[in-house]
């Protein structure tokens, strides 16, 4: 019977209405084994997502618990939804399971680069942009920085209360990642935002260093530091490991000469 259901799902949009009724009846059947896979290794739920059957998806999750639909050894349902950009299915999923973390889903949407779903989740009041994706311990902001999503970063920083101190599994904030991976495009954006006072120029990363201090610590980012020195709200008394900004500045001048 499960094989018949797989066939009906495949052909439901081109078949007669009676075929849809038969598919609906089978999807509501509590006795069927929905984890049985087809020749392509897909469960019933997988096939519905991949073939883009939003009405059948809603019917299935409203009549069964997720544990009865999701196999442990396959790609998670949420990842599959993101991979194929199934926005209508995401809406049905969140309607059925109101306790699902919107913030974690948002982080996953950026990881999977599913922009329509990112936009939708950002539009929800329940979405906490500082929540972490459990498997990676990364927030929405970690992924935005890593993938250099500057347009989203600019909108988020100007609109939301962003927690720059959120750590990932390696104890790195989004701020630290910029310097560790030399993501200078994002650094330029943050400098622009700080100059327009949309971002606190004295914001400190996990190791208590500000953007200016981090810039002056490397010959590669030194020119960005010089730009920041012109900021009128700059805290020029910052120290780190007993080294002042002046020490850092003079040290790099010596490095540049050598």
Tab-separated table of C-alpha atoms in Angstrom:
chain	number	residue	atom	x	y	z
A	1	UNK	CA	0.000	0.000	0.000
A	2	UNK	CA	2.923	2.348	0.766
A	3	UNK	CA	4.264	1.857	-2.775
A	4	UNK	CA	0.856	2.790	-4.173
A	5	UNK	CA	0.913	5.942	-2.054
A	6	UNK	CA	4.323	6.883	-3.468
A	7	UNK	CA	2.876	6.455	-6.977
A	8	UNK	CA	-0.201	8.546	-6.147
A	9	UNK	CA	1.939	11.375	-4.712
A	10	UNK	CA	4.018	11.419	-7.887
A	11	UNK	CA	0.974	11.669	-10.152
A	12	UNK	CA	-1.590	13.432	-7.947
A	13	UNK	CA	-1.431	16.762	-9.813
A	14	UNK	CA	-2.030	15.243	-13.239
A	15	UNK	CA	-4.549	12.579	-12.263
A	16	UNK	CA	-8.334	12.833	-11.808
A	17	UNK	CA	-9.924	14.227	-8.632
A	18	UNK	CA	-10.740	10.721	-7.413
A	19	UNK	CA	-6.992	10.049	-7.348
A	20	UNK	CA	-6.506	12.996	-4.995
A	21	UNK	CA	-9.260	11.649	-2.753
A	22	UNK	CA	-7.558	8.268	-2.635
A	23	UNK	CA	-4.209	9.922	-1.813
A	24	UNK	CA	-5.851	11.971	0.933
A	25	UNK	CA	-7.456	8.875	2.408
A	26	UNK	CA	-4.147	7.006	2.523
A	27	UNK	CA	-2.293	9.953	4.057
A	28	UNK	CA	-4.837	10.014	6.891
A	29	UNK	CA	-4.426	6.279	7.544
A	30	UNK	CA	-2.810	5.762	10.950
A	31	UNK	CA	-1.802	2.169	10.145
A	32	UNK	CA	0.486	2.845	7.202
A	33	UNK	CA	4.263	2.738	7.557
A	34	UNK	CA	5.225	6.223	6.423
A	35	UNK	CA	8.924	5.503	6.895
A	36	UNK	CA	8.952	2.936	4.088
A	37	UNK	CA	11.199	4.240	1.322
A	38	UNK	CA	10.714	4.228	-2.423
A	39	UNK	CA	13.334	3.184	-4.983
A	40	UNK	CA	15.097	6.537	-4.528
A	41	UNK	CA	15.459	6.140	-0.768
A	42	UNK	CA	12.713	8.653	-0.021
A	43	UNK	CA	10.101	8.357	2.698
A	44	UNK	CA	6.541	9.574	2.054
A	45	UNK	CA	7.385	12.910	3.665
A	46	UNK	CA	10.595	13.255	1.631
A	47	UNK	CA	8.734	12.616	-1.613
A	48	UNK	CA	6.038	15.182	-0.784
A	49	UNK	CA	8.666	17.854	-0.084
A	50	UNK	CA	10.843	17.066	-3.104
A	51	UNK	CA	7.867	16.912	-5.485
A	52	UNK	CA	6.435	20.129	-3.996
A	53	UNK	CA	3.020	18.988	-2.813
A	54	UNK	CA	2.150	21.638	-0.153
A	55	UNK	CA	-1.461	20.532	0.315
A	56	UNK	CA	-0.379	16.941	0.928
A	57	UNK	CA	2.377	18.122	3.284
A	58	UNK	CA	-0.118	20.020	5.436
A	59	UNK	CA	-2.488	17.059	5.430
A	60	UNK	CA	0.270	14.660	6.474
A	61	UNK	CA	1.741	16.665	9.371
A	62	UNK	CA	-1.719	17.565	10.675
A	63	UNK	CA	-2.691	13.898	10.923
A	64	UNK	CA	0.539	12.346	12.215
A	65	UNK	CA	3.318	13.003	14.700
A	66	UNK	CA	6.711	13.868	13.211
A	67	UNK	CA	8.333	10.845	14.883
A	68	UNK	CA	6.157	8.641	12.681
A	69	UNK	CA	7.198	10.484	9.520
A	70	UNK	CA	10.923	11.189	9.833
A	71	UNK	CA	13.629	8.561	9.527
A	72	UNK	CA	16.746	9.131	11.658
A	73	UNK	CA	19.254	8.333	8.899
A	74	UNK	CA	17.973	10.784	6.290
A	75	UNK	CA	18.352	14.551	5.928
A	76	UNK	CA	16.207	16.370	8.492
A	77	UNK	CA	12.830	17.614	7.361
A	78	UNK	CA	13.764	21.218	8.100
A	79	UNK	CA	16.933	20.988	6.008
A	80	UNK	CA	14.983	19.420	3.162
A	81	UNK	CA	12.412	22.226	3.294
A	82	UNK	CA	15.213	24.818	3.180
A	83	UNK	CA	17.096	23.043	0.417
A	84	UNK	CA	14.093	23.168	-1.905
A	85	UNK	CA	12.832	26.536	-0.640
A	86	UNK	CA	9.392	25.233	0.345
A	87	UNK	CA	7.988	28.410	1.898
A	88	UNK	CA	4.340	27.292	1.991
A	89	UNK	CA	5.374	24.095	3.749
A	90	UNK	CA	7.385	26.081	6.299
A	91	UNK	CA	4.251	28.119	7.030
A	92	UNK	CA	2.201	24.923	7.522
A	93	UNK	CA	4.927	23.452	9.725
A	94	UNK	CA	5.051	26.508	12.006
A	95	UNK	CA	1.268	26.638	12.172
A	96	UNK	CA	1.134	22.994	13.271
A	97	UNK	CA	4.121	23.218	15.664
A	98	UNK	CA	3.959	26.599	17.322
A	99	UNK	CA	6.832	25.817	19.721
A	100	UNK	CA	9.442	25.425	16.960
A	101	UNK	CA	12.270	27.935	17.379
A	102	UNK	CA	11.913	30.543	14.635
A	103	UNK	CA	15.378	31.882	15.428
A	104	UNK	CA	17.034	28.484	14.974
A	105	UNK	CA	15.107	28.015	11.730
A	106	UNK	CA	16.343	31.421	10.619
A	107	UNK	CA	19.954	30.405	11.245
A	108	UNK	CA	19.351	27.220	9.256
A	109	UNK	CA	17.765	29.192	6.414
A	110	UNK	CA	20.927	31.291	6.101
A	111	UNK	CA	23.130	28.201	6.266
A	112	UNK	CA	21.059	26.675	3.430
A	113	UNK	CA	20.860	30.068	1.652
A	114	UNK	CA	17.072	29.998	1.307
A	115	UNK	CA	16.314	33.712	0.953
A	116	UNK	CA	12.478	33.612	0.624
A	117	UNK	CA	12.326	31.684	3.896
A	118	UNK	CA	14.788	34.106	5.544
A	119	UNK	CA	12.557	37.029	4.555
A	120	UNK	CA	9.446	35.272	5.856
A	121	UNK	CA	10.996	34.352	9.231
A	122	UNK	CA	12.283	37.899	9.703
A	123	UNK	CA	8.733	39.157	9.220
A	124	UNK	CA	7.477	37.126	12.211
A	125	UNK	CA	7.314	38.802	15.613
A	126	UNK	CA	8.123	35.477	17.311
A	127	UNK	CA	11.517	35.180	15.601
A	128	UNK	CA	14.428	35.765	17.963
A	129	UNK	CA	17.454	36.482	15.769
A	130	UNK	CA	19.826	35.689	18.651
A	131	UNK	CA	18.720	32.056	19.055
A	132	UNK	CA	21.215	29.354	18.123
A	133	UNK	CA	21.047	26.362	15.818
A	134	UNK	CA	21.564	23.449	18.233
A	135	UNK	CA	23.941	21.342	16.117
A	136	UNK	CA	26.399	24.148	15.367
A	137	UNK	CA	25.692	26.562	18.231
A	138	UNK	CA	25.708	29.356	15.661
A	139	UNK	CA	23.220	32.198	15.453
A	140	UNK	CA	21.706	33.879	12.433
A	141	UNK	CA	24.472	36.506	12.688
A	142	UNK	CA	27.288	33.925	12.597
A	143	UNK	CA	25.975	32.600	9.283
A	144	UNK	CA	25.373	36.062	7.826
A	145	UNK	CA	28.976	37.029	8.537
A	146	UNK	CA	30.428	33.759	7.232
A	147	UNK	CA	28.453	33.996	3.997
A	148	UNK	CA	29.056	37.747	3.617
A	149	UNK	CA	25.339	38.571	3.401
A	150	UNK	CA	25.957	42.313	3.661
A	151	UNK	CA	22.468	43.477	2.665
A	152	UNK	CA	20.899	41.350	5.409
A	153	UNK	CA	23.569	42.381	7.915
A	154	UNK	CA	22.954	46.056	7.267
A	155	UNK	CA	19.189	45.633	7.670
A	156	UNK	CA	19.520	43.534	10.837
A	157	UNK	CA	22.010	45.839	12.570
A	158	UNK	CA	19.923	48.918	11.812
A	159	UNK	CA	16.601	47.306	12.767
A	160	UNK	CA	17.119	44.728	15.530
A	161	UNK	CA	18.815	44.443	18.903
A	162	UNK	CA	21.727	42.252	17.847
A	163	UNK	CA	23.707	40.263	20.419
A	164	UNK	CA	27.301	40.423	19.177
A	165	UNK	CA	28.473	38.438	22.207
A	166	UNK	CA	26.765	35.196	21.178
A	167	UNK	CA	29.379	32.449	20.980
A	168	UNK	CA	29.476	29.506	18.592
A	169	UNK	CA	30.863	26.075	19.483
A	170	UNK	CA	34.431	27.431	19.088
A	171	UNK	CA	33.763	30.344	21.468
A	172	UNK	CA	33.735	32.849	18.631
A	173	UNK	CA	31.330	35.738	18.239
A	174	UNK	CA	30.244	36.946	14.778
A	175	UNK	CA	32.623	39.836	15.433
A	176	UNK	CA	35.602	37.494	15.983
A	177	UNK	CA	34.861	35.523	12.821
A	178	UNK	CA	35.310	38.634	10.663
A	179	UNK	CA	38.940	38.966	11.716
A	180	UNK	CA	39.727	35.265	11.978
A	181	UNK	CA	38.558	34.566	8.417
A	182	UNK	CA	39.554	37.966	7.005
A	183	UNK	CA	36.060	38.840	5.835
A	184	UNK	CA	36.934	42.401	4.931
A	185	UNK	CA	33.755	43.100	2.971
A	186	UNK	CA	31.774	42.715	6.197
A	187	UNK	CA	34.376	44.697	8.126
A	188	UNK	CA	33.946	47.598	5.676
A	189	UNK	CA	30.179	47.426	6.225
A	190	UNK	CA	30.570	47.555	10.015
A	191	UNK	CA	32.913	50.534	9.752
A	192	UNK	CA	30.377	52.353	7.537
A	193	UNK	CA	27.604	51.576	10.026
A	194	UNK	CA	29.707	52.774	12.944
A	195	UNK	CA	30.495	56.007	11.125
A	196	UNK	CA	26.767	56.638	10.663
A	197	UNK	CA	26.184	55.711	14.352
A	198	UNK	CA	24.081	52.654	13.470
A	199	UNK	CA	26.644	50.480	15.252
A	200	UNK	CA	28.514	51.203	18.475
A	201	UNK	CA	32.133	51.797	17.459
A	202	UNK	CA	33.282	50.766	20.965
A	203	UNK	CA	31.534	47.385	20.817
A	204	UNK	CA	33.819	44.658	22.165
A	205	UNK	CA	34.248	41.069	20.994
A	206	UNK	CA	34.587	37.959	23.175
A	207	UNK	CA	38.228	38.729	24.039
A	208	UNK	CA	37.206	42.288	25.024
A	209	UNK	CA	38.780	43.943	21.993
A	210	UNK	CA	36.979	46.613	20.010
A	211	UNK	CA	36.803	46.805	16.238
A	212	UNK	CA	39.551	49.448	16.213
A	213	UNK	CA	41.866	47.390	18.411
A	214	UNK	CA	41.363	44.344	16.167
A	215	UNK	CA	42.053	46.436	13.063
A	216	UNK	CA	45.271	47.860	14.488
A	217	UNK	CA	46.467	44.388	15.512
A	218	UNK	CA	47.164	43.340	11.920
A	219	UNK	CA	49.048	44.936	9.042
A	220	UNK	CA	46.271	43.765	6.700
A	221	UNK	CA	43.519	45.591	8.584
A	222	UNK	CA	45.658	48.516	9.775
A	223	UNK	CA	44.226	50.948	7.138
A	224	UNK	CA	40.704	50.227	8.431
A	225	UNK	CA	41.928	51.177	11.898
A	226	UNK	CA	43.222	54.506	10.625
A	227	UNK	CA	39.752	55.211	9.211
A	228	UNK	CA	38.164	54.451	12.586
A	229	UNK	CA	40.480	56.881	14.358
A	230	UNK	CA	38.386	59.668	12.855
A	231	UNK	CA	35.234	58.475	14.646
A	232	UNK	CA	34.045	61.193	17.032
A	233	UNK	CA	32.643	58.706	19.598
A	234	UNK	CA	35.758	56.561	19.755
A	235	UNK	CA	36.949	55.428	23.190
A	236	UNK	CA	40.641	56.263	22.882
A	237	UNK	CA	41.378	54.941	26.381
A	238	UNK	CA	40.741	51.311	25.482
A	239	UNK	CA	43.302	48.790	26.726
A	240	UNK	CA	43.713	45.061	26.136
A	241	UNK	CA	46.299	42.901	27.915
A	242	UNK	CA	47.700	46.136	29.374
A	243	UNK	CA	48.306	47.455	25.844
A	244	UNK	CA	46.664	50.751	24.954
A	245	UNK	CA	45.500	51.780	21.503
A	246	UNK	CA	48.531	54.026	21.295
A	247	UNK	CA	50.847	51.066	21.974
A	248	UNK	CA	49.091	49.099	19.257
A	249	UNK	CA	49.285	51.979	16.823
A	250	UNK	CA	53.006	52.570	17.386
A	251	UNK	CA	53.781	48.856	17.219
A	252	UNK	CA	52.217	48.606	13.773
A	253	UNK	CA	54.003	51.709	12.533
A	254	UNK	CA	57.258	49.964	13.425
A	255	UNK	CA	56.100	46.789	11.686
A	256	UNK	CA	55.212	48.701	8.540
A	257	UNK	CA	58.643	50.338	8.452
A	258	UNK	CA	60.389	47.006	8.885
